Short mmCIF file of C-alpha atoms in Angstrom, two decimals:
data_model
loop_
_atom_site.label_atom_id
_atom_site.label_comp_id
_atom_site.label_asym_id
_atom_site.label_seq_id
_atom_site.Cartn_x
_atom_site.Cartn_y
_atom_site.Cartn_z
CA UNK N 281 -0.04 -0.35 -0.11
CA UNK N 282 0.62 3.84 -0.11
CA UNK N 283 1.25 4.65 3.00
CA UNK N 284 3.81 2.06 3.98
CA UNK N 285 5.55 2.29 0.69
CA UNK N 286 6.48 6.07 2.58
CA UNK N 287 9.97 6.63 4.61
CA UNK N 288 12.01 3.94 2.51
CA UNK N 289 14.82 5.22 0.57
CA UNK N 290 16.74 3.05 -1.69
CA UNK N 291 20.06 2.52 -0.79
CA UNK N 292 22.58 3.84 -2.97
CA UNK N 293 25.23 1.17 -4.43
CA UNK N 294 22.19 -1.60 -3.55
CA UNK N 295 20.15 -0.39 -7.26
CA UNK N 296 19.93 -3.24 -9.90
CA UNK N 297 22.97 -5.24 -8.60
CA UNK N 298 23.81 -8.35 -9.94
CA UNK N 299 25.38 -10.28 -7.06
CA UNK N 300 23.37 -11.68 -3.64
CA UNK N 301 24.65 -9.32 -1.58
CA UNK N 302 25.55 -5.13 -1.51
CA UNK N 303 27.34 -2.86 1.18
CA UNK N 304 25.05 -0.51 2.87
CA UNK N 305 27.60 0.53 5.30
CA UNK N 306 27.08 4.05 4.44
CA UNK N 307 23.10 4.88 4.76
CA UNK N 308 24.01 3.61 8.83
CA UNK N 309 23.62 6.47 10.85
CA UNK N 310 23.57 5.11 14.34
CA UNK N 311 24.56 2.45 15.14
CA UNK N 312 22.59 1.78 18.35
CA UNK N 313 19.00 2.29 16.41
CA UNK N 314 16.96 -0.34 14.79
CA UNK N 315 17.18 -0.18 10.96
CA UNK N 316 14.63 -1.83 8.96
CA UNK N 317 15.65 -3.17 5.19
CA UNK N 318 13.42 -5.22 2.66
CA UNK N 319 14.69 -6.68 -1.21
CA UNK N 320 12.96 -7.28 -4.50
CA UNK N 321 14.28 -8.98 -7.59
CA UNK N 322 13.76 -7.49 -10.89
CA UNK N 323 13.89 -9.20 -14.12
CA UNK N 324 13.49 -6.73 -16.76
CA UNK N 325 10.13 -5.36 -16.65
CA UNK N 326 9.25 -7.97 -13.94
CA UNK N 327 9.80 -6.85 -10.42
CA UNK N 328 8.83 -9.69 -7.62
CA UNK N 329 7.16 -7.91 -4.39
CA UNK N 330 9.32 -7.14 -1.30
CA UNK N 331 10.30 -9.36 1.00
CA UNK N 332 9.67 -9.37 4.52
CA UNK N 333 11.08 -6.67 6.32
CA UNK N 334 14.41 -7.62 8.03
CA UNK N 335 15.01 -5.30 11.27
CA UNK N 336 18.02 -5.15 13.29
CA UNK N 337 20.14 -3.16 15.06
CA UNK N 338 24.29 -3.00 13.70
CA UNK N 339 25.73 -2.68 17.06
CA UNK N 340 24.35 -6.47 18.31
CA UNK N 341 24.61 -8.02 14.48
CA UNK N 342 27.82 -6.82 13.77
CA UNK N 343 31.24 -8.86 14.76
CA UNK N 344 34.27 -7.39 15.83
CA UNK N 345 37.14 -7.35 13.09
CA UNK N 346 40.50 -8.96 12.87
CA UNK N 347 43.03 -6.56 14.34
CA UNK N 348 46.54 -5.61 12.84
CA UNK N 349 49.24 -7.26 13.53
CA UNK N 350 53.17 -7.06 13.80
CA UNK N 351 56.21 -8.99 14.96
CA UNK N 352 60.07 -7.66 15.48
CA UNK N 353 61.98 -10.31 16.44
CA UNK N 354 65.01 -8.97 18.57
CA UNK N 355 67.64 -10.29 21.52
CA UNK N 356 65.86 -14.04 21.47
CA UNK N 357 62.30 -12.26 22.47
CA UNK N 358 59.51 -11.39 19.83
CA UNK N 359 58.00 -7.79 20.20
CA UNK N 360 54.14 -7.61 19.01
CA UNK N 361 52.36 -4.83 18.26
CA UNK N 362 48.52 -4.79 17.72
CA UNK N 363 46.34 -2.46 15.98
CA UNK N 364 42.71 -1.72 16.99
CA UNK N 365 40.17 -3.45 14.51
CA UNK N 366 38.73 0.14 13.26
CA UNK N 367 42.39 1.47 13.80
CA UNK N 368 42.32 2.67 9.45
CA UNK N 369 38.52 3.39 9.29
CA UNK N 370 36.89 7.31 9.39
CA UNK N 371 33.53 5.72 11.01
CA UNK N 372 33.55 3.37 14.23
CA UNK N 373 31.23 1.18 15.38
CA UNK N 374 33.34 0.73 18.74
CA UNK N 375 34.80 4.14 19.48
CA UNK N 376 37.28 3.64 22.62
CA UNK N 377 39.72 1.05 21.65
CA UNK N 378 41.19 1.05 25.14
CA UNK N 379 38.28 -1.98 25.92
CA UNK N 380 39.95 -4.00 23.88
CA UNK N 381 41.11 -7.33 25.40
CA UNK N 382 43.38 -9.05 23.05
CA UNK N 383 44.38 -12.25 22.78
CA UNK N 384 47.31 -13.89 21.34
CA UNK N 385 47.51 -17.26 19.77
CA UNK N 386 51.27 -18.16 18.83
CA UNK N 387 53.16 -21.55 17.79
CA UNK N 388 56.60 -22.98 16.69
CA UNK N 389 56.16 -23.90 12.85
CA UNK N 390 57.28 -27.68 13.27
CA UNK N 391 55.30 -30.78 12.59
CA UNK N 392 55.28 -31.05 16.83
CA UNK N 393 53.44 -27.80 17.10
CA UNK N 394 51.29 -26.90 20.24
CA UNK N 395 49.42 -23.54 20.44
CA UNK N 396 50.00 -21.55 23.12
CA UNK N 397 47.36 -18.96 23.98
CA UNK N 398 48.44 -15.30 25.92
CA UNK N 399 46.45 -12.21 26.45
CA UNK N 400 48.82 -9.30 25.64
CA UNK N 401 48.62 -5.66 25.46
CA UNK N 402 48.36 -3.49 22.35
CA UNK N 403 52.72 -3.71 22.64
CA UNK N 404 53.77 -6.69 24.12
CA UNK N 405 56.57 -8.72 23.85
CA UNK N 406 56.58 -13.00 24.09
CA UNK N 407 60.20 -14.50 26.00
CA UNK N 408 60.94 -17.85 26.54
CA UNK N 409 60.89 -18.99 22.62
CA UNK N 410 63.70 -21.54 21.15
CA UNK N 411 66.59 -19.21 19.89
CA UNK N 412 66.58 -19.61 15.80
CA UNK N 413 62.86 -21.00 15.67
CA UNK N 414 60.34 -19.72 13.69
CA UNK N 415 56.89 -19.28 15.72
CA UNK N 416 53.87 -17.70 14.11
CA UNK N 417 51.53 -15.61 15.69
CA UNK N 418 47.33 -14.51 14.92
CA UNK N 419 44.82 -12.56 17.27
CA UNK N 420 41.87 -11.17 18.24
CA UNK N 421 40.48 -8.36 19.70
CA UNK N 422 38.06 -8.99 22.02
CA UNK N 423 35.21 -6.93 24.49
CA UNK N 424 34.46 -9.34 27.38
CA UNK N 425 32.03 -6.97 29.38
CA UNK N 426 30.02 -7.16 26.14
CA UNK N 427 30.65 -10.92 25.69
CA UNK N 428 31.39 -10.32 22.21
CA UNK N 429 34.72 -12.09 20.32
CA UNK N 430 36.28 -11.22 17.19
CA UNK N 431 37.65 -12.36 13.96
CA UNK N 432 41.28 -14.02 14.18
CA UNK N 433 44.04 -12.00 11.92
CA UNK N 434 45.75 -13.09 9.46
CA UNK N 435 48.94 -15.66 10.63
CA UNK N 436 52.42 -13.88 10.42
CA UNK N 437 55.44 -16.03 11.53
CA UNK N 438 58.64 -14.66 12.49
CA UNK N 439 61.82 -16.16 13.35
CA UNK N 440 64.04 -15.73 16.63
CA UNK N 441 67.29 -15.10 17.57
CA UNK N 442 70.27 -15.64 19.99
CA UNK N 443 70.05 -13.60 23.42
CA UNK N 444 73.04 -10.81 22.76
CA UNK N 445 73.80 -11.52 26.38
CA UNK N 446 74.21 -14.91 28.79
CA UNK N 447 71.10 -15.36 30.96
CA UNK N 448 73.76 -15.49 33.79
CA UNK N 449 73.68 -12.38 34.25
CA UNK N 450 69.92 -10.98 34.76
CA UNK N 451 68.29 -11.04 37.92
CA UNK N 452 65.40 -13.68 38.46
CA UNK N 453 63.07 -14.97 40.84
CA UNK N 454 61.25 -11.82 41.38
CA UNK N 455 58.87 -11.20 44.17
CA UNK N 456 57.29 -8.70 45.45
CA UNK N 457 56.41 -8.32 49.39
CA UNK N 458 54.31 -5.80 50.81
CA UNK N 459 53.21 -5.27 54.51
CA UNK N 460 51.14 -2.13 55.66
CA UNK N 461 51.91 -0.37 52.47
CA UNK N 462 55.33 -0.72 52.54
CA UNK N 463 56.70 -2.79 49.48
CA UNK N 464 60.13 -4.47 48.74
CA UNK N 465 61.01 -6.29 45.67
CA UNK N 466 63.67 -9.00 45.78
CA UNK N 467 65.19 -11.11 43.16
CA UNK N 468 68.12 -13.58 42.87
CA UNK N 469 71.85 -12.90 41.63
CA UNK N 470 72.89 -16.37 39.30
CA UNK N 471 76.62 -15.30 39.52
CA UNK N 472 78.95 -14.06 42.01
CA UNK N 473 80.45 -11.21 40.01
CA UNK N 474 80.64 -7.25 39.51
CA UNK N 475 77.23 -6.46 38.78
CA UNK N 476 74.98 -3.71 39.68
CA UNK N 477 71.51 -3.56 39.08
CA UNK N 478 69.08 -0.74 38.30
CA UNK N 479 65.39 -0.95 39.48
CA UNK N 480 62.89 0.45 37.13
CA UNK N 481 58.70 0.86 37.07
CA UNK N 482 56.52 1.00 34.37
CA UNK N 483 52.96 3.30 34.99
CA UNK N 484 50.54 0.40 34.46
CA UNK N 485 48.31 2.47 31.81
CA UNK N 486 50.77 3.21 29.64
CA UNK N 487 50.47 -0.86 28.77
CA UNK N 488 46.77 -0.06 27.84
CA UNK N 489 47.64 2.52 24.85
CA UNK N 490 48.40 1.93 21.49
CA UNK N 491 51.75 3.86 21.77
CA UNK N 492 55.42 2.14 21.97
CA UNK N 493 56.03 2.32 26.38
CA UNK N 494 59.65 1.10 25.87
CA UNK N 495 60.58 4.49 26.85
CA UNK N 496 58.76 5.30 29.24
CA UNK N 497 60.29 3.13 32.09
CA UNK N 498 61.90 5.60 35.34
CA UNK N 499 64.43 4.42 37.51
CA UNK N 500 62.83 3.80 41.19
CA UNK N 501 64.46 6.19 43.81
CA UNK N 502 67.21 4.45 45.88
CA UNK N 503 67.06 2.14 43.66
CA UNK N 504 69.87 3.01 41.12
CA UNK N 505 73.48 1.06 40.63
CA UNK N 506 72.82 -1.17 43.99
CA UNK N 507 74.62 -3.86 44.98
CA UNK N 508 72.14 -5.35 47.36
CA UNK N 509 69.28 -7.82 45.92
CA UNK N 510 66.34 -5.69 47.47
CA UNK N 511 64.33 -2.21 46.58
CA UNK N 512 62.17 -0.59 48.51
CA UNK N 513 59.94 0.80 46.45
CA UNK N 514 57.28 1.97 48.48
CA UNK N 515 57.88 6.09 47.87
CA UNK N 516 56.29 5.35 44.26
CA UNK N 517 52.94 3.53 45.32
CA UNK N 518 50.02 5.81 45.16
CA UNK N 519 46.79 4.28 42.43
CA UNK N 520 47.04 2.43 39.88
CA UNK N 521 49.34 -0.54 39.38
CA UNK N 522 52.86 -0.67 38.01
CA UNK N 523 54.85 -2.90 36.53
CA UNK N 524 59.21 -3.38 37.37
CA UNK N 525 62.05 -4.65 36.10
CA UNK N 526 65.66 -5.15 37.08
CA UNK N 527 68.56 -3.95 35.14
CA UNK N 528 71.62 -5.95 35.46
CA UNK N 529 74.62 -4.33 34.65
CA UNK N 530 78.34 -5.66 34.10
CA UNK N 531 81.53 -3.05 32.99
CA UNK N 532 79.99 -1.03 30.36
CA UNK N 533 78.80 -3.49 27.65
CA UNK N 534 76.61 -6.12 29.25
CA UNK N 535 73.14 -4.84 30.11
CA UNK N 536 70.52 -7.38 30.69
CA UNK N 537 67.02 -7.06 31.47
CA UNK N 538 64.85 -9.09 33.87
CA UNK N 539 61.29 -10.33 33.58
CA UNK N 540 58.93 -8.42 34.19
CA UNK N 541 56.30 -8.36 38.22
CA UNK N 542 52.97 -6.48 38.00
CA UNK N 543 52.63 -4.47 42.01
CA UNK N 544 48.93 -3.54 42.32
CA UNK N 545 49.82 -2.20 45.47
CA UNK N 546 45.91 -2.93 47.62
CA UNK N 547 45.68 -6.56 46.12
CA UNK N 548 49.39 -6.68 46.62
CA UNK N 549 49.81 -5.40 50.21
CA UNK N 550 49.02 -7.62 52.95
CA UNK N 551 47.68 -6.01 55.99
CA UNK N 552 49.65 -6.48 59.32
CA UNK N 553 48.46 -7.26 62.77
CA UNK N 554 46.52 -4.32 64.99
CA UNK N 555 47.98 -2.93 68.14
CA UNK N 556 45.94 -3.16 71.29
CA UNK N 557 45.61 -1.83 74.53
CA UNK N 558 43.26 -2.37 77.42
CA UNK N 559 41.61 -0.65 79.60
CA UNK N 560 39.03 -0.59 82.46
CA UNK N 561 36.82 1.53 84.64
CA UNK N 562 33.87 -0.11 87.40
CA UNK N 563 32.67 -2.99 85.55
CA UNK N 564 33.68 -2.09 81.73
CA UNK N 565 36.53 -3.84 79.90
CA UNK N 566 37.74 -1.14 77.10
CA UNK N 567 39.65 -2.24 74.13
CA UNK N 568 41.90 0.14 71.92
CA UNK N 569 42.80 -0.93 68.50
CA UNK N 570 45.45 0.82 66.53
CA UNK N 571 44.77 -0.10 62.94
CA UNK N 572 47.67 -1.86 60.67
CA UNK N 573 50.69 0.24 60.23
CA UNK N 574 50.49 3.23 62.89
CA UNK N 575 50.33 6.51 61.94
CA UNK N 576 51.41 5.81 58.14
CA UNK N 577 48.91 3.65 57.33
CA UNK N 578 46.02 6.66 56.33
CA UNK N 579 46.43 5.31 52.76
CA UNK N 580 45.62 1.73 53.51
CA UNK N 581 42.68 2.52 56.06
CA UNK N 582 41.23 5.00 53.30
CA UNK N 583 40.91 2.39 50.52
CA UNK N 584 40.52 -1.43 52.38
CA UNK N 585 37.40 -0.28 54.79
CA UNK N 586 39.16 -2.31 57.74
CA UNK N 587 37.15 -3.97 60.35
CA UNK N 588 37.94 -5.86 63.23
CA UNK N 589 37.50 -9.53 65.01
CA UNK N 590 37.82 -9.58 69.06
CA UNK N 591 38.67 -12.45 71.00
CA UNK N 592 38.40 -12.43 74.57
CA UNK N 593 38.47 -14.96 77.44
CA UNK N 594 38.66 -14.81 81.12
CA UNK N 595 41.81 -16.52 82.22
CA UNK N 596 42.36 -18.50 85.68
CA UNK N 597 44.93 -20.21 86.61
CA UNK N 598 42.65 -23.99 87.00
CA UNK N 599 40.06 -23.19 83.30
CA UNK N 600 39.70 -21.39 81.01
CA UNK N 601 36.53 -20.04 79.93
CA UNK N 602 34.60 -20.11 76.33
CA UNK N 603 36.45 -17.80 73.92
CA UNK N 604 33.91 -15.34 73.44
CA UNK N 605 34.08 -13.62 69.44
CA UNK N 606 32.45 -9.68 68.67
CA UNK N 607 33.13 -7.45 65.18
CA UNK N 608 33.18 -3.66 65.25
CA UNK N 609 33.82 -1.07 62.43
CA UNK N 610 35.49 0.92 65.00
CA UNK N 611 38.99 1.52 66.89
CA UNK N 612 36.91 0.97 70.14
CA UNK N 613 35.30 -1.40 71.70
CA UNK N 614 33.62 -2.78 75.37
CA UNK N 615 33.18 -5.51 76.68
CA UNK N 616 31.04 -5.28 80.02
CA UNK N 617 30.21 -7.01 83.15
CA UNK N 618 33.72 -7.96 83.68
CA UNK N 619 34.17 -9.92 87.49
CA UNK N 620 36.61 -7.90 89.91
CA UNK N 621 39.99 -10.45 90.44
CA UNK N 622 39.35 -11.93 87.31
CA UNK N 623 42.46 -11.98 84.60
CA UNK N 624 40.63 -11.19 80.99
CA UNK N 625 42.84 -12.00 77.54
CA UNK N 626 42.56 -10.31 73.81
CA UNK N 627 43.49 -10.86 70.77
CA UNK N 628 42.25 -8.61 67.27
CA UNK N 629 42.47 -9.51 63.85
CA UNK N 630 42.36 -6.37 61.05
CA UNK N 631 40.26 -7.73 57.71
CA UNK N 632 38.92 -6.25 54.68
CA UNK N 633 35.89 -7.43 53.00
CA UNK N 634 35.99 -5.66 49.82
CA UNK N 635 39.59 -7.40 49.14
CA UNK N 636 38.86 -10.73 51.25
CA UNK N 637 41.85 -9.91 53.08
CA UNK N 638 42.80 -10.32 56.68
CA UNK N 639 45.58 -9.93 58.99
CA UNK N 640 47.19 -12.02 61.64
CA UNK N 641 45.83 -11.93 64.91
CA UNK N 642 47.86 -9.35 67.37
CA UNK N 643 49.64 -11.12 70.08
CA UNK N 644 47.95 -11.31 73.28
CA UNK N 645 47.42 -8.50 75.70
CA UNK N 646 45.76 -9.94 79.46
CA UNK N 647 44.59 -7.50 82.15
CA UNK N 648 43.81 -8.23 85.67
CA UNK N 649 40.12 -6.39 87.29
CA UNK N 650 40.66 -4.99 90.39
CA UNK N 651 39.43 -6.93 93.67
CA UNK N 652 35.59 -6.75 94.25
CA UNK N 653 34.09 -3.67 95.05
CA UNK N 654 30.75 -2.92 96.92
CA UNK N 655 29.44 -0.98 93.95
CA UNK N 656 25.38 -2.05 94.33
CA UNK N 657 26.81 -0.52 98.13
CA UNK N 658 28.03 2.31 96.86
CA UNK N 659 25.54 2.99 94.06
CA UNK N 660 22.39 2.36 96.93
CA UNK N 661 24.05 4.90 99.41
CA UNK N 662 24.50 7.83 96.45
CA UNK N 663 20.81 7.34 95.83
CA UNK N 664 20.25 7.25 99.45
CA UNK N 665 22.03 11.35 100.24
CA UNK N 666 20.27 12.19 97.33
CA UNK N 667 17.05 11.74 98.09
CA UNK N 668 17.72 12.56 101.70
CA UNK N 669 19.02 16.08 100.44
CA UNK N 670 15.96 16.04 98.27
CA UNK N 671 13.75 15.71 101.32
CA UNK N 672 15.24 17.93 103.58
CA UNK N 673 15.44 20.80 100.24
CA UNK N 674 11.55 19.76 99.86
CA UNK N 675 10.89 20.31 103.45
CA UNK N 676 12.11 23.32 103.54
CA UNK N 677 10.56 24.98 100.63
CA UNK N 678 6.84 23.67 101.93
CA UNK N 679 7.43 25.04 105.08
CA UNK N 680 8.83 28.22 103.73
CA UNK N 681 5.24 28.76 101.86
CA UNK N 682 3.58 27.61 104.17
CA UNK N 683 4.74 30.80 106.56
CA UNK N 684 4.61 33.19 103.93
CA UNK N 685 0.67 31.69 103.53
CA UNK N 686 0.42 31.99 107.44
CA UNK N 687 1.56 35.57 107.51
CA UNK N 688 -0.34 36.81 104.19
CA UNK N 689 -3.42 35.16 105.71
CA UNK N 690 -2.98 36.85 109.13
CA UNK N 691 -2.57 40.09 107.41
CA UNK N 692 -5.16 40.51 104.70
CA UNK N 693 -7.73 38.22 106.24
CA UNK N 694 -7.88 37.81 110.25
CA UNK N 695 -10.01 35.26 111.68
CA UNK N 696 -11.00 37.02 114.89
CA UNK N 697 -12.27 40.42 114.97
CA UNK N 698 -11.34 43.15 118.38
CA UNK N 699 -13.61 43.95 121.26
CA UNK N 700 -16.37 46.92 120.31
CA UNK N 701 -15.06 48.96 122.43
CA UNK N 702 -11.30 49.11 121.18
CA UNK N 703 -12.75 48.85 117.85
CA UNK N 704 -14.55 52.75 118.04
CA UNK N 705 -11.94 53.52 121.06
CA UNK N 706 -11.11 57.55 120.09
CA UNK N 707 -12.70 57.52 117.00
CA UNK N 708 -9.59 55.50 115.06
CA UNK N 709 -10.04 52.22 113.15
CA UNK N 710 -8.56 49.11 114.34
CA UNK N 711 -4.78 48.72 112.51
CA UNK N 712 -3.21 45.34 112.00
CA UNK N 713 0.59 45.56 113.72
CA UNK N 714 1.94 44.67 110.68
CA UNK N 715 0.68 46.83 108.61
CA UNK N 716 1.57 51.15 108.22
CA UNK N 717 2.18 52.84 112.39
CA UNK N 718 -1.09 54.29 113.02
CA UNK N 719 -1.88 57.58 113.77
CA UNK N 720 -1.24 59.51 117.25
CA UNK N 721 -3.81 58.58 119.21
CA UNK N 722 -5.48 61.26 121.02
CA UNK N 723 -4.65 62.63 124.78
CA UNK N 724 -6.56 62.06 127.74
CA UNK N 725 -6.74 64.49 130.57
CA UNK N 726 -7.29 63.01 134.04
CA UNK N 727 -7.79 64.29 137.54
CA UNK N 728 -6.43 62.82 140.73
CA UNK N 729 -8.55 64.54 143.76
CA UNK N 730 -7.13 62.96 146.59
CA UNK N 731 -9.58 64.28 149.56
CA UNK N 732 -9.33 64.36 152.94
CA UNK N 733 -12.53 64.44 155.00
CA UNK N 734 -12.10 65.71 158.48
CA UNK N 735 -15.27 65.51 161.31
CA UNK N 736 -14.31 69.30 163.45
CA UNK N 737 -18.11 70.88 163.95
CA UNK N 738 -19.17 69.16 160.87
CA UNK N 739 -16.79 70.51 158.74
CA UNK N 740 -15.60 69.30 155.58
CA UNK N 741 -12.21 70.14 154.70
CA UNK N 742 -10.97 69.93 151.29
CA UNK N 743 -7.40 70.06 150.92
CA UNK N 744 -6.15 72.10 148.01
CA UNK N 745 -5.47 69.36 144.83
CA UNK N 746 -2.94 69.70 142.78
CA UNK N 747 -4.03 69.41 138.91
CA UNK N 748 -2.39 67.61 136.58
CA UNK N 749 -2.46 66.35 133.20
CA UNK N 750 -1.06 63.16 132.43
CA UNK N 751 -0.37 61.87 128.97
CA UNK N 752 -0.74 58.13 127.51
CA UNK N 753 -1.35 56.49 124.42
CA UNK N 754 -3.68 53.24 124.42
CA UNK N 755 -1.68 50.37 122.54
CA UNK N 756 -4.61 48.36 121.69
CA UNK N 757 -3.72 45.59 123.93
CA UNK N 758 -5.97 46.34 127.09
CA UNK N 759 -8.99 47.43 128.37
CA UNK N 760 -9.56 51.11 130.79
CA UNK N 761 -12.86 49.53 132.19
CA UNK N 762 -11.51 48.96 135.61
CA UNK N 763 -10.34 52.57 135.97
CA UNK N 764 -13.82 54.13 134.46
CA UNK N 765 -15.52 51.86 137.07
CA UNK N 766 -13.22 53.14 140.04
CA UNK N 767 -13.98 57.08 138.89
CA UNK N 768 -17.22 56.34 138.46
CA UNK N 769 -17.36 54.73 142.34
CA UNK N 770 -15.56 57.72 143.73
CA UNK N 771 -17.53 60.40 142.38
CA UNK N 772 -20.87 58.77 143.55
CA UNK N 773 -18.74 58.41 147.15
CA UNK N 774 -17.94 62.38 146.76
CA UNK N 775 -21.65 63.11 146.18
CA UNK N 776 -22.72 61.27 148.92
CA UNK N 777 -20.58 63.19 151.31
CA UNK N 778 -21.26 66.11 150.54
CA UNK N 779 -25.04 65.51 150.92
#
């Protein structure tokens, strides 16, 4: 139908072709998108219907082509240089050439040949080959992450040569000893001759490049022209991986390189036992752990994500209790409820789960707990003293509040009323002794008459009386009823006398 024909394009170079195939690489725009292809036949004026549509994703159906291979025979070894499969193409499907892994297959060109396989870098060397012999090589490029294997390159053959230097001069049996990020390279010397050694290293990523790295080797500091058969190369270690080799030199003309040894610091390094210190407080045993490497082991602690496995037990002269274990991430651990007058022993191991590495256990550390103390009784005593203090403070507070309340109630809300004769005395209102001072009371004038009655001729003699004025202040706390009554009685008696 006409709608179905929309969007279809004819492939350049694939029109009226006589063969059963067509190269349409130039029409591919995106290697990761789906493309649809169909074909029809034509014979003169006759045209067949379109075939079924083929759906394909170029990246999925494409195969990895054969890489390029160059060989060079020198000094008894074969130097191999591999070119990526799309090295000469302007448009590439696999842009990152560093993602390829190269598999080299080689064999001696003889009737009893045995195939050997080796994963190599783009630039590498093949040694341990018989001199003056012909070897054949082919290589393929693979993508392990994608599960793709490429096609092999054409076979190339080359003849090995004799070594220019005697093997007895070369350093052999290279090995690396590493503990707590301290790295040492050791090797063996085959002859007791006047031989000096120079240790060289190469940054590992240089081997992944397609360039020749033969001039990128560097000398390890303090390992140049030495006569010893070991070298401390800790100073060059940071991250990544390295290759090391030893150059033996005798005089000025003879020189020989050893085999290369690969060093991946975090994988090669060994973890040493941690330090342990014990401390006591009350019924707690504190375990203080010093990470492996001490103060200089920060690089290792940061990259290994260390944990610690602690073994502890109560050790007595007659029996040894079951060993208990605990794992911690911190460098401080606590064992509760230790018994008094007992010997406790501890050993600690450091381990890294990401790298599946563990150290040896530390030396056994022991500590004696002090004699039993009445700690519960001491705590109970502190509690009772605190309770007593609280009770005393509460009692004083309640007593003080009660006194304040009593005074306020007594002043502002008295429970009894004063006598009426006091309440109205001197026309002054009753005032509380706790309030402001009352106004000055009125002065009462009192007269005291002393009478002398004689009966001479029925004559009553009134002597001269002194009149005095006395001022008094009534405190409000007593009454003058008795004096008033007495005064009234005296007046009545005096009237009667007069009559």
